[in-house]
CSV table of C-alpha atoms in Angstrom, one decimal:
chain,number,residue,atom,x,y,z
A,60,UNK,CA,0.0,0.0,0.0
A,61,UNK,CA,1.5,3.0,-1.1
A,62,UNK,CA,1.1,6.9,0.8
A,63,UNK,CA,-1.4,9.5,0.1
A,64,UNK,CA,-2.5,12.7,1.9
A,65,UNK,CA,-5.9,10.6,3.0
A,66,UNK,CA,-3.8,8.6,5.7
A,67,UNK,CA,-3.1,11.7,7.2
A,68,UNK,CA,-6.7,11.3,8.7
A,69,UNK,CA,-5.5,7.8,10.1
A,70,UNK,CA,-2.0,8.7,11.0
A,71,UNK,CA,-3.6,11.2,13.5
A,72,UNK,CA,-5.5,8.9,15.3
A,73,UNK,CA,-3.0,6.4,15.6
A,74,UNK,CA,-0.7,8.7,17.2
A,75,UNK,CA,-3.6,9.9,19.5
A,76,UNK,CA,-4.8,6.3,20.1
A,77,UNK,CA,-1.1,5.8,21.5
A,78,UNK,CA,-1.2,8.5,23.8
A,79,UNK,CA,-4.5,7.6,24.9
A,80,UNK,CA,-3.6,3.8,25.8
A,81,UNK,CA,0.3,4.0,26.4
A,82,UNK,CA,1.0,7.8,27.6
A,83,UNK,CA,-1.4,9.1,29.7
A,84,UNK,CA,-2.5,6.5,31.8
A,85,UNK,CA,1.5,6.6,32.9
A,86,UNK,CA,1.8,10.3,32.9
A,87,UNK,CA,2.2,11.3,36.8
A,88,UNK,CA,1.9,7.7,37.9
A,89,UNK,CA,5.6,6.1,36.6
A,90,UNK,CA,7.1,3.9,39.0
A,91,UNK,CA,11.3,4.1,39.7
A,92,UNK,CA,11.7,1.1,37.7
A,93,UNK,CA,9.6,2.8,34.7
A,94,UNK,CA,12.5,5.1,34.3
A,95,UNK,CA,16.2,4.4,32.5
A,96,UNK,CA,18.9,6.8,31.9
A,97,UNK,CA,19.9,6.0,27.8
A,98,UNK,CA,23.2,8.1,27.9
A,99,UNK,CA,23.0,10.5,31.3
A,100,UNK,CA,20.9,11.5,33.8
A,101,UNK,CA,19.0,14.0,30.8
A,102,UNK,CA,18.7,11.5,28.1
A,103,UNK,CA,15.8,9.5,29.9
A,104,UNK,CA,13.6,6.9,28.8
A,105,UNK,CA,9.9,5.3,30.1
A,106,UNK,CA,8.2,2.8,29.9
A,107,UNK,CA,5.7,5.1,27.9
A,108,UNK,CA,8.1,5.3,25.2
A,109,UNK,CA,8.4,1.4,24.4
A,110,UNK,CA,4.9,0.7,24.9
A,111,UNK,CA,3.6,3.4,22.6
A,112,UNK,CA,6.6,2.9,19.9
A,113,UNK,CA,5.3,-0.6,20.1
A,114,UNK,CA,1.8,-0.1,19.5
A,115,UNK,CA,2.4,2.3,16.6
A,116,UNK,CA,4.8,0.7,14.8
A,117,UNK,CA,2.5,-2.5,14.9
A,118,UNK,CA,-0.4,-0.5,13.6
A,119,UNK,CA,1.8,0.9,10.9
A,120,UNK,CA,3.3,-2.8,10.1
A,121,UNK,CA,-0.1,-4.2,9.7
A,122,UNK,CA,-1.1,-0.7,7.0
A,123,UNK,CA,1.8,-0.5,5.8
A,124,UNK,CA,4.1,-4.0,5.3
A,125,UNK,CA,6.5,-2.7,3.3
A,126,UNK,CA,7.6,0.3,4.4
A,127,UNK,CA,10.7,1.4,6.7
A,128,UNK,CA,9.8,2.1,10.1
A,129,UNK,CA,12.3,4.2,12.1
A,130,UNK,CA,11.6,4.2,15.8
A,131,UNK,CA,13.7,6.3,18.4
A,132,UNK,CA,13.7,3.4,20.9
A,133,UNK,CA,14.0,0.9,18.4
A,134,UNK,CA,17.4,2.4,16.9
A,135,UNK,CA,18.5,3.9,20.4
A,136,UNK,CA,18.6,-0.5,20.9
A,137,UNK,CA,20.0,-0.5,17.4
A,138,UNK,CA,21.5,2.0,15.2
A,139,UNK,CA,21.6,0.0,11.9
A,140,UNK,CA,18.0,0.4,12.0
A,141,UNK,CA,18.3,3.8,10.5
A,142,UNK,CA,20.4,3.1,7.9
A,143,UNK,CA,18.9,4.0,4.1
A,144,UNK,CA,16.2,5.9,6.0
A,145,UNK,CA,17.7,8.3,2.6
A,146,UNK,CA,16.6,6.0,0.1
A,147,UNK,CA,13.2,4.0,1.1
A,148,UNK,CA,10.8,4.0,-0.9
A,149,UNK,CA,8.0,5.0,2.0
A,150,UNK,CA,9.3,5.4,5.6
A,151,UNK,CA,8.0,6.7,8.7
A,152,UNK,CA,10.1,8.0,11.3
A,153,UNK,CA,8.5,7.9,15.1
A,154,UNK,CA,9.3,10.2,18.4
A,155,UNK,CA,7.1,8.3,20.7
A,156,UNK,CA,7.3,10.6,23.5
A,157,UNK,CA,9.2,13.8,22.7
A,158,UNK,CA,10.1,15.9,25.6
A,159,UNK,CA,10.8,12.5,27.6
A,160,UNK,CA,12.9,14.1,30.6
A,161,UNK,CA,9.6,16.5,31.2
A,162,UNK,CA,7.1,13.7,30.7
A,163,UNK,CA,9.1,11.8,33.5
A,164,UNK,CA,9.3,14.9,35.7
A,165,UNK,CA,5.5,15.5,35.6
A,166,UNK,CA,5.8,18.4,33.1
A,167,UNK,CA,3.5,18.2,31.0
A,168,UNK,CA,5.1,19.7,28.2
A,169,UNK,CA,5.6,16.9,25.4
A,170,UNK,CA,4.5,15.2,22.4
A,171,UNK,CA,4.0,12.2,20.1
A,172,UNK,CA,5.8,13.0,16.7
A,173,UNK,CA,5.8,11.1,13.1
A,174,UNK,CA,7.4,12.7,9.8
A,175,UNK,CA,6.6,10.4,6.7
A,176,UNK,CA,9.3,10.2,4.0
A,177,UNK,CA,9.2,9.2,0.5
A,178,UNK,CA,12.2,8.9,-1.5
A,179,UNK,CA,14.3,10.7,0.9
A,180,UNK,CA,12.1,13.6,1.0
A,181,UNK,CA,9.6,14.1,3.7
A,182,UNK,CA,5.9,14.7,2.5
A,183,UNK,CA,4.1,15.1,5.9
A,184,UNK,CA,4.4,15.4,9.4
A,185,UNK,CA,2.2,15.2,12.8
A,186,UNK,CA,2.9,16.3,16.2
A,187,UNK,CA,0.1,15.4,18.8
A,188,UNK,CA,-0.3,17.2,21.9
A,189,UNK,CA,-1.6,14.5,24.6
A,190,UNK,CA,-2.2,17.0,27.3
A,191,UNK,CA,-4.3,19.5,24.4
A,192,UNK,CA,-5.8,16.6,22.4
A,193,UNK,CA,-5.2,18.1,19.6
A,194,UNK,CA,-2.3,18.1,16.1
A,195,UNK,CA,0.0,20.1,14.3
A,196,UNK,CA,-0.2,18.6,10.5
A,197,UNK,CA,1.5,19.8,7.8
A,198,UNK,CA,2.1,18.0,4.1
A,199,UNK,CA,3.7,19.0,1.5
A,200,UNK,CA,2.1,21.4,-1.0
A,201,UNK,CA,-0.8,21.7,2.0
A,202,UNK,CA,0.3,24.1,4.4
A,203,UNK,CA,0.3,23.5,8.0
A,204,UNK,CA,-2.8,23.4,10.7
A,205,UNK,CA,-3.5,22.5,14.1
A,206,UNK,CA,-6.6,20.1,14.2
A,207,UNK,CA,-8.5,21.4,17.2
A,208,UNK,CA,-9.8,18.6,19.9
A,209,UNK,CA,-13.6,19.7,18.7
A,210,UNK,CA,-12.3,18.9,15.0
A,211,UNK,CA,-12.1,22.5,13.2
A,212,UNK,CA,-8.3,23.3,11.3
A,213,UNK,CA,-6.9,26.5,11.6
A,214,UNK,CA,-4.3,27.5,9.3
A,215,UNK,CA,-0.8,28.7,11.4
A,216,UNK,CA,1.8,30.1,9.6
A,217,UNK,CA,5.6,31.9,11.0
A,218,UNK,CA,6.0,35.1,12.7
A,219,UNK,CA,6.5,37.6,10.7
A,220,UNK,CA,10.6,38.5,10.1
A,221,UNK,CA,12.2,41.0,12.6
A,222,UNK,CA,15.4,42.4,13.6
A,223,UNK,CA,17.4,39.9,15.9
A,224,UNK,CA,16.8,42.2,18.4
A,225,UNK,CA,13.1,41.7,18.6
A,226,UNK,CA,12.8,38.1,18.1
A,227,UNK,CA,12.6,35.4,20.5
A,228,UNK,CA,14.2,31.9,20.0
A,229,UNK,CA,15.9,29.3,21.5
A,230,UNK,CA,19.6,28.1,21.0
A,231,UNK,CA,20.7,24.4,22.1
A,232,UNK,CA,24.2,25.9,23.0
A,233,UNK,CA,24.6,23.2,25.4
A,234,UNK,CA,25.1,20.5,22.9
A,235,UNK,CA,27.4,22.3,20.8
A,236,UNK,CA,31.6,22.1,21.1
A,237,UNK,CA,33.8,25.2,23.0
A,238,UNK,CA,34.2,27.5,21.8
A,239,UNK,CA,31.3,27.4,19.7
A,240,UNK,CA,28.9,27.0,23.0
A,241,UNK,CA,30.1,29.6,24.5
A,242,UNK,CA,29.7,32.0,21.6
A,243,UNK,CA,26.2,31.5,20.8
A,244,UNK,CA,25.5,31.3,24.8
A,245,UNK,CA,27.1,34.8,24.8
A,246,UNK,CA,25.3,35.9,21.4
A,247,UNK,CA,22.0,34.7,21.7
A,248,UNK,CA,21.2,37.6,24.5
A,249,UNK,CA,21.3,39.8,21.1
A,250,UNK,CA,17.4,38.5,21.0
A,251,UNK,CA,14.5,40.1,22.9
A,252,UNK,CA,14.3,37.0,24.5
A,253,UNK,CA,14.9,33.2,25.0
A,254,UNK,CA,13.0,30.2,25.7
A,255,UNK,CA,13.6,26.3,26.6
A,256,UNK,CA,11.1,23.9,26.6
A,257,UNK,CA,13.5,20.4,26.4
A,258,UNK,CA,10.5,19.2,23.6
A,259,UNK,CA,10.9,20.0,20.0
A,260,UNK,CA,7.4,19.3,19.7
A,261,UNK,CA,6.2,22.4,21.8
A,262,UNK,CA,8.9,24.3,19.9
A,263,UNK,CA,8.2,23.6,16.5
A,264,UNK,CA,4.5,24.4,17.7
A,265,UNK,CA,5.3,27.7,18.7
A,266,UNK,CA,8.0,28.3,15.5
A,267,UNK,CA,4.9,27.1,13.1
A,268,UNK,CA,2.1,29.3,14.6
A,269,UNK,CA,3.9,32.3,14.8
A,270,UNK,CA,4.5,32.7,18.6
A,271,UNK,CA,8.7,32.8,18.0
A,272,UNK,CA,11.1,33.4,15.3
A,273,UNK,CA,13.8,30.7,15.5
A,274,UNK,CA,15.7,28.1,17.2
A,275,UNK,CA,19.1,26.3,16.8
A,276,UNK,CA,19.4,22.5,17.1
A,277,UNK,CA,22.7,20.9,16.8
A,278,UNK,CA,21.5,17.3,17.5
A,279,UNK,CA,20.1,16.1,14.5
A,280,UNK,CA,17.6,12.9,14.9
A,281,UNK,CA,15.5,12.5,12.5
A,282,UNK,CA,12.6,11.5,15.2
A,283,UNK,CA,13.3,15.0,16.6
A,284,UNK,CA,13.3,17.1,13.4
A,285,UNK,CA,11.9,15.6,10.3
A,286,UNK,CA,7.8,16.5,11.2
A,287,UNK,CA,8.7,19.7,12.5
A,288,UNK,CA,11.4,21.1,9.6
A,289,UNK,CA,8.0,19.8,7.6
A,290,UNK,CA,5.6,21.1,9.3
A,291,UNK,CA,7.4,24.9,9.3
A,292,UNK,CA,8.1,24.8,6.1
A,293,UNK,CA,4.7,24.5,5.3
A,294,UNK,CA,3.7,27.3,7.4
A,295,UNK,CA,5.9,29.3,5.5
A,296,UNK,CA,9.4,29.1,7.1
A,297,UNK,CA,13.0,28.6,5.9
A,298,UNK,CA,15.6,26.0,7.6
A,299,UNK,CA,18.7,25.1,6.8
A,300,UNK,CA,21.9,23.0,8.4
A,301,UNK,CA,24.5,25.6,9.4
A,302,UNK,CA,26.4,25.5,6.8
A,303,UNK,CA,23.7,26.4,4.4
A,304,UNK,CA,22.7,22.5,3.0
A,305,UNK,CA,18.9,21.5,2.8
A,306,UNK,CA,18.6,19.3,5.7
A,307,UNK,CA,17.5,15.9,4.7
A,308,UNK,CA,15.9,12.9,6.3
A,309,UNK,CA,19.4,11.0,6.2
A,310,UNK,CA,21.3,14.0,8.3
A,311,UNK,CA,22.3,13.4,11.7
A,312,UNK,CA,25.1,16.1,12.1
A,313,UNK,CA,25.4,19.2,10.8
A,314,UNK,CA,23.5,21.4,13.1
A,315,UNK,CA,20.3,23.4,12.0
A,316,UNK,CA,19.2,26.5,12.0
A,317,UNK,CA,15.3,27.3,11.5
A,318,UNK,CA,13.7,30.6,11.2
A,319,UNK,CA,11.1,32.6,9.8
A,320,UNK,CA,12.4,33.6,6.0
A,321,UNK,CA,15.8,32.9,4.7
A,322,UNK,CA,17.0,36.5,4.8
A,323,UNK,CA,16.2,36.3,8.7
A,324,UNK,CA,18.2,33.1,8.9
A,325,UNK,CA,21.2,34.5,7.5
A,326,UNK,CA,21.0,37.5,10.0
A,327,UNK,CA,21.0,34.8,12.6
A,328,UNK,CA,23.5,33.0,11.1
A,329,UNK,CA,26.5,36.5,11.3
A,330,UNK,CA,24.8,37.5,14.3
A,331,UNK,CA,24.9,34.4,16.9
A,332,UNK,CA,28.2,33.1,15.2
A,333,UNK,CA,30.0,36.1,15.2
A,334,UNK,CA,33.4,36.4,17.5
């Protein structure tokens, strides 16, 4: 079975049937033993994020038997599994639980993401909001819209472009190498202000609707990245890897840079890397 927008419909309830049977029921209520460090004591993973990468990647198995599935548990277990994530024919990429560390400190700031890729090029992507009931879609050539919990779509698109001096964004500085880290630590106060949320699914939320102008990630997942570079881009935004490449479905370094227009993003690109 090949991909058309008219899974989108499904897709969306898959991810909310997820959150629904694997999530929420654990969300407040994990026990020590639901809770394993993956590479330090930030880098967490729950027993929500197996069960619901299980359920959906059996749903998808069952629609879709021949496609790649990429799961952020699954390859955290074993990396091979992303390999020619580039060059599948139909592949979907899953962040069971983004914004784990605040899911398992009773934050409830975090999502269920899934990006959809064709032929090394990703064609949609969905980020559900558990806590909100509600998505962020976007597909390609479709723009981007949050489906409400009460089922009406409204239409989000980027913040308008402004000086660096009266945007807000975020900048995962503490990711990066010296002295690079300390440079955009130092340079990112050139903004109005800052914001962290440790969930690139709020963030790409608020970077889609309009309600900030940019962020820089230097970690490069694709379950971290792939629905929400989508999803922006449809909204009318411009992202790009530091050193100016399209970032693609098969990246894992390279850093990246998102922001309202490409003009703005080379402002931010003199301005937070300059000496």
């Amino acid at each position: 079975m090949t991909f058309d927008d008219t899974a989108i419909d499904w897709l969306a309830t898959l991810l909310s049937d997820a959150a629904i049977a694997e999530i929420m029921p654990r969300f407040r209520r994990l026990d020590e033993g639901d809770i394993r460090q993956k590479t330090s004591a930030a880098d967490l993973v729950t027993e929500a994020d197996v069960s619901a990468e299980r359920l959906i990647t059996v749903r998808l198995r069952e629609r879709y038997p021949q496609a790649m599935i990429v799961g952020e548990e699954a390859c955290s277990d074993d990396p091979a599994l992303l390999q020619g994530l580039g060059e599948a024919d139909l592949a979907f990429v899953i962040d069971p639980v983004d914004g784990t560390f605040n899911f398992a400190s009773g934050v409830p700031l975090f999502g269920v993401m899934l990006g959809v890729v064709v032929k090394g090029e990703t064609v949609a992507g969905i980020i559900h909001d558990p806590i909100g009931k509600d998505w962020l879609i976007g597909a390609s050539g479709a723009g981007s819209h949050i489906r409400h919990a009460h089922g009406t779509l409204e239409k989000v698109h980027v913040a308008e472009p402004a000086p660096l001096s009266q945007m807000t964004g975020a900048v995962s500085w503490q990711y990066m190498p010296e002295p690079e880290r300390s440079r955009l630590a130092r340079n990112q106060t050139k903004s109005l202000s800052q914001f962290g949320y440790r969930c690139a699914a709020h963030e790409y939320r608020l970077l889609a609707s309009g309600h900030t102008h940019f962020i820089v990630y230097n970690k490069l997942m694709p379950w971290d990245h792939l629905a929400g570079v989508l999803i922006h881009a449809e909204a009318g935004g411009y992202a790009a890897r530091f050193d100016g490449s399209t970032y693609r479905p098969s990246h894992v370094g390279g850093g990246l840079l998102v922001a309202p227009d490409e003009a703005s993003w080379r402002e931010l690109r003199r301005e937070l890397w300059a000496e």
